[in-house]
Short mmCIF file of C-alpha atoms in Angstrom, two decimals:
data_model
loop_
_atom_site.label_atom_id
_atom_site.label_comp_id
_atom_site.label_asym_id
_atom_site.label_seq_id
_atom_site.Cartn_x
_atom_site.Cartn_y
_atom_site.Cartn_z
CA MET A 1176 -11.95 23.68 3.04
CA VAL A 1177 -13.10 22.23 -0.30
CA GLU A 1178 -16.32 23.70 -1.62
CA SER A 1179 -19.06 21.13 -2.20
CA TYR A 1180 -21.06 20.85 -5.38
CA SER A 1181 -24.26 22.83 -5.82
CA PRO A 1182 -26.25 23.02 -9.08
CA PRO A 1183 -26.12 26.40 -10.84
CA ALA A 1184 -29.31 28.42 -10.54
CA TRP A 1185 -29.87 28.59 -14.32
CA ARG A 1186 -30.51 24.86 -14.47
CA ASP A 1187 -33.73 25.36 -12.50
CA MET A 1188 -35.05 27.37 -15.45
CA VAL A 1189 -34.73 24.55 -17.97
CA LEU A 1190 -35.54 21.50 -15.88
CA PHE A 1191 -38.79 20.22 -14.51
CA LYS A 1192 -38.12 20.30 -10.80
CA SER A 1193 -40.08 17.09 -10.26
CA LEU A 1194 -37.83 15.09 -12.63
CA ASP A 1195 -34.38 13.70 -11.87
CA ASN A 1196 -31.80 12.40 -14.29
CA THR A 1197 -33.20 8.86 -14.26
CA HIS A 1198 -36.39 10.20 -15.87
CA TYR A 1199 -34.37 11.93 -18.57
CA THR A 1200 -32.34 8.76 -19.10
CA ALA A 1201 -35.55 6.83 -19.83
CA LEU A 1202 -36.94 9.60 -22.04
CA ALA A 1203 -33.71 9.82 -24.04
CA PHE A 1204 -33.70 6.07 -24.61
CA ILE A 1205 -37.33 6.00 -25.78
CA LEU A 1206 -36.71 8.93 -28.12
CA ALA A 1207 -33.63 7.20 -29.51
CA CYS A 1208 -35.78 4.19 -30.40
CA LEU A 1209 -38.40 6.48 -31.94
CA THR A 1210 -35.97 8.40 -34.15
CA PRO A 1211 -35.68 5.80 -36.98
CA CYS A 1212 -39.48 5.58 -37.16
CA PHE A 1213 -39.46 8.79 -39.22
CA PRO A 1214 -37.85 9.26 -42.66
CA PRO A 1215 -34.26 10.61 -42.67
CA LYS A 1216 -34.01 14.40 -43.04
CA SER A 1217 -37.74 14.81 -42.29
CA VAL A 1218 -38.83 17.59 -39.95
CA LEU A 1219 -40.32 15.10 -37.49
CA ARG A 1220 -37.13 13.08 -37.34
CA ARG A 1221 -34.98 16.12 -36.80
CA GLY A 1222 -37.32 17.31 -34.07
CA VAL A 1223 -37.33 13.96 -32.28
CA LEU A 1224 -33.54 13.71 -32.56
CA ALA A 1225 -33.10 17.25 -31.20
CA LEU A 1226 -35.36 16.40 -28.27
CA GLN A 1227 -33.43 13.17 -27.72
CA ILE A 1228 -30.13 15.06 -27.60
CA TYR A 1229 -31.67 17.56 -25.18
CA CYS A 1230 -32.86 14.79 -22.83
CA THR A 1231 -29.47 13.07 -23.07
CA ALA A 1232 -27.77 16.30 -22.02
CA LEU A 1233 -30.15 16.60 -19.08
CA THR A 1234 -29.13 13.17 -17.81
CA PHE A 1235 -25.83 14.85 -16.92
CA LEU A 1236 -27.34 18.14 -15.72
CA ALA A 1237 -30.51 17.18 -13.87
CA PRO A 1238 -30.04 16.21 -10.22
CA PRO A 1239 -29.68 12.50 -9.41
CA PRO A 1240 -32.49 10.90 -7.38
CA ARG A 1241 -32.43 11.48 -3.64
CA GLY A 1242 -32.63 9.03 -0.80
CA ILE A 1243 -30.22 6.40 -2.19
CA ASP A 1244 -28.04 5.27 0.70
CA ASN A 1245 -25.71 2.91 -1.17
CA THR A 1246 -23.18 4.92 -3.17
CA ALA A 1247 -22.62 1.95 -5.50
CA VAL A 1248 -26.14 2.34 -6.89
CA THR A 1249 -25.62 6.00 -7.75
CA TYR A 1250 -22.20 5.29 -9.24
CA THR A 1251 -23.52 2.45 -11.42
CA ALA A 1252 -26.40 4.63 -12.60
CA GLY A 1253 -23.90 7.26 -13.72
CA VAL A 1254 -21.84 4.67 -15.62
CA LEU A 1255 -25.05 3.61 -17.36
CA CYS A 1256 -25.62 7.21 -18.47
CA GLY A 1257 -22.12 7.36 -19.94
CA ASN A 1258 -22.62 3.96 -21.54
CA LEU A 1259 -25.84 5.02 -23.23
CA LEU A 1260 -24.30 8.26 -24.51
CA ALA A 1261 -21.52 6.23 -26.13
CA ARG A 1262 -24.14 4.00 -27.78
CA TYR A 1263 -26.04 7.01 -29.10
CA LEU A 1264 -22.85 8.41 -30.60
CA ASP A 1265 -22.06 5.13 -32.30
CA ARG A 1266 -25.53 4.09 -33.48
CA LEU A 1267 -27.50 7.31 -33.83
CA TYR A 1268 -25.44 10.51 -33.95
CA PHE A 1269 -22.52 9.48 -36.18
CA ARG A 1270 -24.63 7.76 -38.83
CA ILE A 1271 -28.14 7.00 -40.03
CA PRO A 1272 -28.69 3.65 -38.30
CA GLU A 1273 -31.08 2.02 -40.80
CA ARG A 1274 -28.57 2.65 -43.60
CA GLU A 1275 -25.49 1.36 -41.80
CA PHE A 1276 -26.66 -1.44 -39.53
CA VAL A 1277 -28.19 -4.68 -40.74
CA ARG A 1278 -29.92 -7.33 -38.67
CA LEU A 1279 -29.10 -10.64 -40.26
CA ASN A 1280 -31.63 -13.28 -41.19
CA ASN A 1281 -29.27 -16.22 -40.75
CA ASP A 1282 -26.62 -17.40 -38.31
CA GLU A 1283 -23.67 -16.11 -40.30
CA THR A 1284 -22.39 -12.91 -38.76
CA PRO A 1285 -19.65 -10.92 -40.49
CA LYS A 1286 -16.81 -10.31 -38.09
CA THR A 1287 -16.48 -6.68 -39.09
CA ARG A 1288 -15.80 -4.26 -36.28
CA GLU A 1289 -16.72 -0.97 -37.89
CA ALA A 1290 -20.14 -0.20 -39.35
CA PRO A 1291 -19.29 2.52 -41.92
CA SER A 1292 -17.70 0.21 -44.47
CA ARG A 1293 -18.40 -1.04 -47.97
CA THR A 1294 -19.16 -4.48 -46.55
CA THR A 1295 -21.87 -3.04 -44.32
CA ARG A 1296 -23.46 -0.93 -47.02
CA ALA A 1297 -23.52 -3.85 -49.47
CA ALA A 1298 -25.12 -6.13 -46.87
CA ILE A 1299 -28.29 -4.01 -46.92
CA HIS A 1300 -29.07 -5.29 -50.40
CA SER A 1301 -28.00 -8.85 -49.61
CA PRO A 1302 -30.70 -11.50 -49.12
CA LYS A 1303 -29.00 -12.38 -45.86
CA GLY A 1304 -29.74 -8.96 -44.39
CA GLU A 1305 -32.88 -7.09 -43.44
CA ASP A 1306 -33.65 -3.65 -44.92
CA ALA A 1307 -34.71 -1.70 -41.85
CA SER A 1308 -35.86 1.28 -43.94
CA LYS A 1309 -38.78 -0.81 -45.26
CA LEU A 1310 -40.06 -1.87 -41.85
CA PRO A 1311 -43.29 -0.37 -40.45
CA PRO A 1312 -42.83 2.23 -37.68
CA ALA A 1313 -43.63 -0.17 -34.82
CA SER A 1314 -41.11 -2.68 -36.15
CA LYS A 1315 -38.52 0.08 -36.57
CA PHE A 1316 -38.97 0.99 -32.92
CA LEU A 1317 -38.27 -2.63 -31.87
CA TRP A 1318 -35.42 -2.84 -34.40
CA MET A 1319 -33.73 0.19 -32.84
CA LEU A 1320 -34.43 -1.13 -29.36
CA GLU A 1321 -32.56 -4.31 -30.23
CA LEU A 1322 -29.72 -2.37 -31.89
CA LEU A 1323 -29.20 -0.24 -28.79
CA GLY A 1324 -29.39 -3.31 -26.57
CA VAL A 1325 -26.82 -5.36 -28.48
CA THR A 1326 -23.30 -4.86 -27.18
CA ARG A 1327 -21.16 -7.35 -29.12
CA GLY A 1328 -22.94 -7.37 -32.48
CA ILE A 1329 -24.16 -10.96 -32.43
CA GLY A 1330 -26.88 -11.34 -35.08
CA TRP A 1331 -25.87 -8.12 -36.85
CA ASN A 1332 -23.55 -7.14 -39.68
CA TRP A 1333 -20.89 -6.10 -37.19
CA ARG A 1334 -19.26 -8.09 -34.45
CA VAL A 1335 -16.46 -7.20 -32.05
CA THR A 1336 -13.40 -9.39 -31.90
CA GLY A 1337 -12.24 -11.33 -28.86
CA ILE A 1338 -15.63 -12.83 -27.97
CA PRO A 1339 -15.23 -16.21 -26.24
CA LYS A 1340 -17.13 -19.18 -27.65
CA ASN A 1341 -19.41 -21.69 -26.03
CA PRO A 1342 -18.19 -25.32 -26.05
CA ALA A 1343 -18.74 -27.09 -29.37
CA ASN A 1344 -21.94 -29.11 -29.77
CA LEU A 1345 -23.47 -27.59 -26.66
CA SER A 1346 -27.00 -28.94 -26.27
CA ARG A 1347 -29.90 -26.76 -25.23
CA LYS A 1348 -30.31 -28.71 -21.98
CA ARG A 1349 -26.65 -28.35 -21.10
CA PHE A 1350 -26.70 -24.66 -21.97
CA LEU A 1351 -29.68 -24.03 -19.69
CA GLN A 1352 -28.07 -25.99 -16.86
CA THR A 1353 -24.86 -24.00 -17.23
CA CYS A 1354 -26.73 -20.69 -17.17
CA ALA A 1355 -28.69 -21.70 -14.08
CA LEU A 1356 -25.52 -22.77 -12.24
CA LYS A 1357 -23.78 -19.51 -13.21
CA TYR A 1358 -26.77 -17.52 -11.97
CA VAL A 1359 -26.84 -19.24 -8.59
CA GLY A 1360 -23.05 -19.16 -8.34
CA MET A 1361 -22.99 -15.43 -9.10
CA TYR A 1362 -25.31 -14.60 -6.23
CA LEU A 1363 -23.55 -17.02 -3.89
CA GLY A 1364 -20.25 -15.36 -4.78
CA LEU A 1365 -21.66 -11.89 -4.13
CA TYR A 1366 -22.96 -13.04 -0.76
CA LEU A 1367 -19.56 -14.49 0.18
CA VAL A 1368 -17.78 -11.31 -0.97
CA ALA A 1369 -20.06 -9.14 1.18
CA LEU A 1370 -19.69 -11.54 4.11
CA SER A 1371 -15.90 -11.51 3.78
CA CYS A 1372 -15.86 -7.72 3.62
CA ASP A 1373 -17.93 -7.55 6.80
CA GLY A 1374 -15.50 -9.88 8.51
CA ILE A 1375 -12.43 -7.92 7.39
CA LEU A 1376 -13.90 -4.56 8.37
CA SER A 1377 -15.11 -5.83 11.77
CA SER A 1378 -11.95 -7.86 12.49
CA PHE A 1379 -14.16 -10.98 12.59
CA ARG A 1380 -15.63 -9.96 15.92
CA ASP A 1381 -18.46 -12.49 15.61
CA LEU A 1382 -16.06 -15.45 15.76
CA GLN A 1383 -16.00 -17.12 19.15
CA ASN A 1384 -12.56 -18.69 18.77
CA PRO A 1385 -9.98 -16.01 19.68
CA GLN A 1386 -7.07 -17.84 18.01
CA LEU A 1387 -8.96 -18.19 14.73
CA ARG A 1388 -10.11 -14.58 14.94
CA ALA A 1389 -6.58 -13.33 15.49
CA ALA A 1390 -5.20 -15.46 12.63
CA LEU A 1391 -7.85 -14.32 10.15
CA THR A 1392 -7.46 -10.69 11.19
CA TYR A 1393 -3.71 -10.85 10.71
CA MET A 1394 -3.96 -12.54 7.31
CA THR A 1395 -6.73 -10.39 5.85
CA THR A 1396 -5.20 -7.07 6.87
CA ARG A 1397 -1.99 -7.63 4.91
CA PRO A 1398 -1.68 -5.74 1.58
CA LEU A 1399 -0.63 -9.01 -0.07
CA PHE A 1400 -4.13 -10.32 0.65
CA LEU A 1401 -6.13 -7.12 0.30
CA TYR A 1402 -4.92 -6.20 -3.18
CA PRO A 1403 -6.12 -9.38 -4.97
CA PHE A 1404 -9.21 -9.60 -2.76
CA ILE A 1405 -10.33 -6.09 -3.76
CA VAL A 1406 -9.70 -6.82 -7.44
CA LEU A 1407 -11.51 -10.18 -7.44
CA GLY A 1408 -14.45 -8.88 -5.41
CA TRP A 1409 -14.82 -5.92 -7.75
CA ALA A 1410 -14.55 -8.18 -10.80
CA LEU A 1411 -17.40 -10.38 -9.56
CA THR A 1412 -19.59 -7.33 -9.10
CA ILE A 1413 -18.80 -6.18 -12.64
CA TYR A 1414 -19.63 -9.66 -13.93
CA SER A 1415 -22.99 -9.51 -12.16
CA HIS A 1416 -23.88 -6.22 -13.85
CA PHE A 1417 -24.05 -8.08 -17.16
CA ALA A 1418 -25.09 -11.54 -16.00
CA ILE A 1419 -28.02 -10.38 -13.88
CA LEU A 1420 -29.97 -9.70 -17.08
CA MET A 1421 -28.17 -11.75 -19.71
CA LEU A 1422 -28.37 -15.13 -17.97
CA PRO A 1423 -32.16 -15.07 -17.32
CA LEU A 1424 -32.76 -13.60 -20.79
CA ALA A 1425 -30.62 -16.31 -22.37
CA MET A 1426 -32.53 -19.04 -20.51
CA VAL A 1427 -35.89 -17.60 -21.61
CA CYS A 1428 -34.91 -17.05 -25.25
CA VAL A 1429 -33.14 -20.37 -25.73
CA GLY A 1430 -35.39 -22.43 -23.46
CA PHE A 1431 -38.74 -21.19 -24.75
CA GLY A 1432 -37.74 -19.99 -28.24
CA VAL A 1433 -38.96 -16.43 -27.73
CA GLY A 1434 -37.47 -13.06 -28.66
CA PRO A 1435 -35.51 -12.16 -31.79
CA LYS A 1436 -34.63 -15.19 -33.89
CA ALA A 1437 -30.90 -14.62 -33.51
CA TRP A 1438 -31.29 -14.84 -29.71
CA GLN A 1439 -32.91 -18.28 -29.71
CA SER A 1440 -29.73 -20.32 -30.11
CA ALA A 1441 -27.03 -20.98 -27.56
CA GLU A 1442 -24.42 -19.54 -29.94
CA ALA A 1443 -25.98 -16.12 -29.47
CA TRP A 1444 -25.03 -16.13 -25.77
CA PRO A 1445 -21.27 -16.62 -25.45
CA PRO A 1446 -19.64 -16.09 -22.03
CA ASN A 1447 -19.13 -12.52 -20.88
CA PHE A 1448 -15.50 -13.12 -19.93
CA GLY A 1449 -12.83 -15.15 -21.66
CA SER A 1450 -10.35 -17.61 -20.23
CA PHE A 1451 -7.55 -16.49 -17.94
CA ARG A 1452 -5.30 -18.76 -20.01
CA ASP A 1453 -5.29 -16.01 -22.64
CA ALA A 1454 -4.19 -13.29 -20.22
CA TYR A 1455 -0.41 -13.60 -20.60
CA THR A 1456 -0.09 -10.08 -22.00
CA ILE A 1457 -1.85 -6.88 -21.04
CA ARG A 1458 -3.22 -6.53 -24.58
CA ARG A 1459 -4.62 -10.08 -24.54
CA PHE A 1460 -6.10 -9.55 -21.09
CA TRP A 1461 -8.10 -6.55 -22.28
CA GLY A 1462 -8.78 -7.99 -25.72
CA TYR A 1463 -9.77 -11.54 -24.84
CA THR A 1464 -10.09 -12.24 -21.09
CA TRP A 1465 -11.92 -9.10 -20.00
CA HIS A 1466 -15.49 -8.55 -21.16
CA GLN A 1467 -15.96 -6.99 -24.59
CA GLN A 1468 -19.32 -5.37 -23.85
CA MET A 1469 -18.01 -1.82 -24.33
CA ARG A 1470 -15.46 -2.40 -27.06
CA ARG A 1471 -17.60 -1.24 -29.97
CA MET A 1472 -19.04 1.88 -28.36
CA ALA A 1473 -15.75 2.93 -26.74
CA SER A 1474 -13.91 2.75 -30.06
CA ALA A 1475 -16.64 4.54 -32.07
CA PRO A 1476 -15.43 8.16 -31.54
CA ALA A 1477 -11.86 7.31 -32.57
CA VAL A 1478 -13.14 5.36 -35.59
CA TYR A 1479 -15.30 8.32 -36.58
CA LEU A 1480 -12.43 10.79 -36.26
CA LEU A 1481 -10.21 8.56 -38.39
CA SER A 1482 -12.93 8.43 -41.03
CA LEU A 1483 -12.57 12.22 -41.37
CA ALA A 1484 -8.83 11.95 -42.08
CA PRO A 1485 -7.51 12.18 -45.65
CA ARG A 1486 -8.00 9.00 -47.67
CA GLY A 1487 -4.26 8.56 -47.92
CA MET A 1488 -3.94 8.45 -44.15
CA GLN A 1489 -6.81 5.97 -43.84
CA GLN A 1490 -5.57 3.52 -46.46
CA SER A 1491 -1.80 3.91 -46.40
CA ARG A 1492 0.13 0.71 -45.72
CA ALA A 1493 3.31 2.53 -44.76
CA ARG A 1494 4.53 1.80 -41.26
CA LEU A 1495 4.11 5.27 -39.77
CA PRO A 1496 0.45 5.78 -40.83
CA ARG A 1497 -0.41 2.20 -39.79
CA LEU A 1498 1.16 2.70 -36.37
CA PHE A 1499 -0.64 6.01 -35.99
CA ARG A 1500 -4.02 4.44 -36.80
CA ARG A 1501 -3.36 1.46 -34.54
CA TYR A 1502 -2.44 3.44 -31.45
CA PHE A 1503 -4.81 6.31 -32.06
CA LEU A 1504 -7.64 3.76 -31.96
CA LEU A 1505 -6.13 2.07 -28.92
CA LEU A 1506 -5.65 5.19 -26.80
CA GLY A 1507 -8.90 6.73 -28.03
CA THR A 1508 -10.81 3.61 -26.99
CA PHE A 1509 -9.32 3.62 -23.50
CA LEU A 1510 -9.96 7.36 -23.18
CA VAL A 1511 -13.65 6.94 -23.99
CA SER A 1512 -13.85 3.98 -21.63
CA GLY A 1513 -12.41 6.19 -18.91
CA LEU A 1514 -14.97 8.91 -19.68
CA ILE A 1515 -17.84 6.39 -19.52
CA HIS A 1516 -16.72 5.21 -16.08
CA ALA A 1517 -15.98 8.77 -14.98
CA ALA A 1518 -19.68 9.52 -15.50
CA GLY A 1519 -20.32 7.24 -12.52
CA SER A 1520 -18.14 9.28 -10.17
CA TYR A 1521 -19.55 12.49 -11.65
CA ASN A 1522 -23.06 11.31 -10.87
CA LEU A 1523 -22.17 10.20 -7.35
CA THR A 1524 -20.23 13.30 -6.36
CA ARG A 1525 -23.10 15.51 -7.60
CA ALA A 1526 -25.67 13.46 -5.70
CA ASN A 1527 -23.74 13.61 -2.42
CA HIS A 1528 -22.68 17.26 -2.81
CA LEU A 1529 -19.00 16.33 -2.99
CA PRO A 1530 -16.35 18.04 -5.12
CA ILE A 1531 -16.87 16.97 -8.73
CA SER A 1532 -14.43 14.20 -9.60
CA ASP A 1533 -13.82 11.51 -12.21
CA GLY A 1534 -12.64 9.13 -9.51
CA GLY A 1535 -9.30 8.67 -11.27
CA GLU A 1536 -11.02 6.73 -14.06
CA ILE A 1537 -9.53 8.61 -17.01
CA LYS A 1538 -5.97 8.31 -15.69
CA TYR A 1539 -6.45 4.61 -14.95
CA PHE A 1540 -7.77 3.65 -18.38
CA LEU A 1541 -5.20 5.75 -20.23
CA LEU A 1542 -2.54 4.04 -18.14
CA GLN A 1543 -3.77 0.67 -19.43
CA GLY A 1544 -3.53 1.90 -23.02
CA ALA A 1545 -0.06 3.31 -22.44
CA ALA A 1546 1.04 0.01 -20.89
CA ILE A 1547 -0.08 -1.84 -24.03
CA VAL A 1548 1.95 0.57 -26.18
CA VAL A 1549 5.06 -0.12 -24.08
CA GLU A 1550 4.33 -3.84 -24.06
CA ASP A 1551 3.99 -3.91 -27.85
CA LEU A 1552 7.34 -2.16 -28.16
CA LEU A 1553 9.05 -4.62 -25.81
CA LEU A 1554 7.53 -7.62 -27.60
CA TRP A 1555 8.71 -6.18 -30.91
CA VAL A 1556 12.21 -5.77 -29.51
CA VAL A 1557 12.35 -9.41 -28.38
CA ARG A 1558 10.66 -10.49 -31.64
CA ALA A 1559 7.49 -11.82 -30.06
CA ASP A 1560 4.01 -10.76 -31.15
CA GLY A 1561 2.12 -11.43 -27.93
CA ALA A 1562 0.38 -14.47 -29.34
CA ARG A 1563 3.34 -16.81 -29.87
CA PRO A 1564 7.08 -16.41 -29.32
CA SER A 1565 9.63 -16.44 -32.08
CA GLY A 1566 10.68 -19.94 -32.97
CA ASP A 1567 8.82 -23.19 -32.57
CA SER A 1568 10.02 -24.33 -29.17
CA PRO A 1569 7.16 -25.35 -26.85
CA THR A 1570 9.43 -24.44 -23.95
CA SER A 1571 9.68 -20.87 -25.20
CA LEU A 1572 5.90 -20.62 -25.34
CA THR A 1573 5.54 -21.93 -21.81
CA MET A 1574 8.20 -19.61 -20.46
CA MET A 1575 6.62 -16.64 -22.21
CA GLN A 1576 3.25 -17.49 -20.75
CA VAL A 1577 4.62 -17.93 -17.22
CA VAL A 1578 6.44 -14.60 -17.35
CA GLY A 1579 3.46 -12.98 -19.06
CA PHE A 1580 0.94 -14.19 -16.51
CA ALA A 1581 3.15 -12.91 -13.69
CA TYR A 1582 3.70 -9.40 -14.97
CA THR A 1583 0.16 -9.01 -16.36
CA ALA A 1584 -1.45 -10.05 -13.07
CA THR A 1585 0.94 -7.91 -11.04
CA PHE A 1586 0.43 -4.85 -13.21
CA TYR A 1587 -3.34 -5.21 -13.37
CA ILE A 1588 -3.87 -5.86 -9.66
CA PHE A 1589 -1.58 -3.03 -8.59
CA THR A 1590 -2.93 -0.42 -11.01
CA ARG A 1591 -6.54 -1.47 -10.44
CA VAL A 1592 -6.22 -0.82 -6.71
CA ARG A 1593 -3.87 2.17 -6.66
CA PHE A 1594 -5.17 4.07 -9.69
CA LYS A 1595 -8.85 3.12 -9.70
CA CYS A 1596 -10.17 1.64 -6.45
CA VAL A 1597 -8.37 3.95 -4.05
CA PRO A 1598 -9.09 7.19 -5.99
CA LEU A 1599 -12.75 6.12 -6.22
CA THR A 1600 -13.02 5.68 -2.46
CA VAL A 1601 -11.45 9.08 -1.87
CA SER A 1602 -13.63 10.92 -4.38
CA HIS A 1603 -16.77 9.11 -3.14
CA GLY A 1604 -16.13 10.25 0.42
CA VAL A 1605 -15.51 6.76 1.85
CA ARG A 1606 -13.02 6.84 4.73
CA ASP A 1607 -11.51 4.32 7.13
CA GLU A 1608 -9.11 5.24 9.89
CA ARG A 1609 -7.08 2.11 9.16
CA GLY A 1610 -6.19 3.29 5.66
CA GLU A 1611 -7.25 3.49 2.03
CA LEU A 1612 -7.30 -0.25 1.43
CA PHE A 1613 -9.93 -0.78 4.10
CA ALA A 1614 -11.99 2.01 2.60
CA ALA A 1615 -11.69 0.20 -0.74
CA VAL A 1616 -12.96 -2.99 0.94
CA GLU A 1617 -16.03 -1.04 2.06
CA VAL A 1618 -16.63 0.09 -1.52
CA VAL A 1619 -16.39 -3.55 -2.66
CA ARG A 1620 -18.91 -4.51 0.02
CA ARG A 1621 -21.34 -1.83 -1.11
CA GLY A 1622 -21.03 -2.95 -4.72
CA ALA A 1623 -21.75 -6.59 -3.83
CA VAL A 1624 -24.74 -5.68 -1.67
CA ALA A 1625 -26.15 -3.28 -4.28
CA VAL A 1626 -26.78 -6.01 -6.87
CA PRO A 1627 -30.54 -6.59 -6.67
CA GLY A 1628 -32.39 -9.89 -6.43
CA ASN A 1629 -29.89 -11.89 -4.38
CA PHE A 1630 -32.19 -14.80 -3.52
CA VAL A 1631 -29.20 -16.83 -2.27
CA ARG A 1632 -28.47 -14.25 0.42
CA SER A 1633 -32.15 -14.08 1.37
CA ALA A 1634 -32.41 -17.86 1.63
CA LEU A 1635 -29.24 -18.21 3.70
CA GLU A 1636 -30.22 -15.39 6.04
CA TYR A 1637 -33.71 -16.85 6.42
CA TRP A 1638 -32.22 -20.24 7.24
CA SER A 1639 -29.66 -18.77 9.67
CA ILE A 1640 -32.37 -17.17 11.84
CA GLY A 1641 -34.33 -20.37 12.03
CA GLY A 1642 -36.98 -19.47 9.46
CA LEU A 1643 -37.18 -23.03 8.22
CA ALA A 1644 -38.16 -24.28 11.64
CA GLN A 1645 -41.22 -22.06 11.81
#
């Protein structure tokens, strides 16, 4: 019998018993925003930073809140803790933020990916940038709040690559309409995902037509259907985690002209996900189609470690050092991404007194990085670079894309289910006597239901019980 998790007794000596890790998460975030309010190397700053690090550590040691029935909520809260730790490493622990990061005063954003560079340091003294060290303490707090909230660097002296663009000449009215439609569509999609999961798990018992019920049950219990359904349902839930805040915030900032100046234009709010037309290689899928919200923070530890290497290794243009830097950054980024997501399973398994587990996250993300390494090698062998084939033949491009779409989709769907979804269901204690795929469908259902504020579901349920006739 596997021993369940129980907190060590010594933790009760250093924690306030009335506080859970959500309280320490909030305290750590507030202290992170307060840190730049004090001069670098001052006693007060060092004290606040030490307290911030202490509270951040307690987010992983203090018990999670009790009484949460939906495991998806606890898992997502743990991922948030890992996400915030990665942001602190990138924007607070590895560097003095007000010396390295610059909030721009115009619309031109340098497309630099790494903050500790000559370009970044020079931008502090440029009229285009804002010198955060000269701001009053209250403004520094808000400055740091914005820095920690920005994920893709829009409006700052750094910006991740692969961000999709809004259509050219997009008017404010059209932008607001698009955001509103996406917001309604997101909640409608979540409702349909949860409804479909209920039907699959119950074998559509509420349908009165036995022939239709039997046909739907047969179709939706086949692995050929369940694999893409699980992946697409999970993807919509992930999309909602960003859009639930970004879409309303974008409509308020652009529609009413409030908030930071850089946020008041439609260009500051590009789509979260890119086009599937770009996903004809695994590298392009992760670099362009998938969201880039975690790209900067996930790559920060590897970038920092490379900055400690000898100058010759950092600047050498020889093939071997360049390949080492390229793939060290690649695998390091996927490793950190796996650790961030593993914090979700860590949080959930602690909360439910299950054996501590990463939910297979680290293996899954490293597998994606390894697949890109192999893919790069194969593309090099056939003399294609992943963006265009060798030669100028349009037919070659089309054939490469067709083959690329097929193997990228197959690889991603299979690995997402077998190496991420299924291990998560097992580690989270979700079981179904019909097999692992049905347990994964239940996890998808919980994730869709856990997204708060689904007014579409409330309206449809109200209408279905005859509320409008009252």
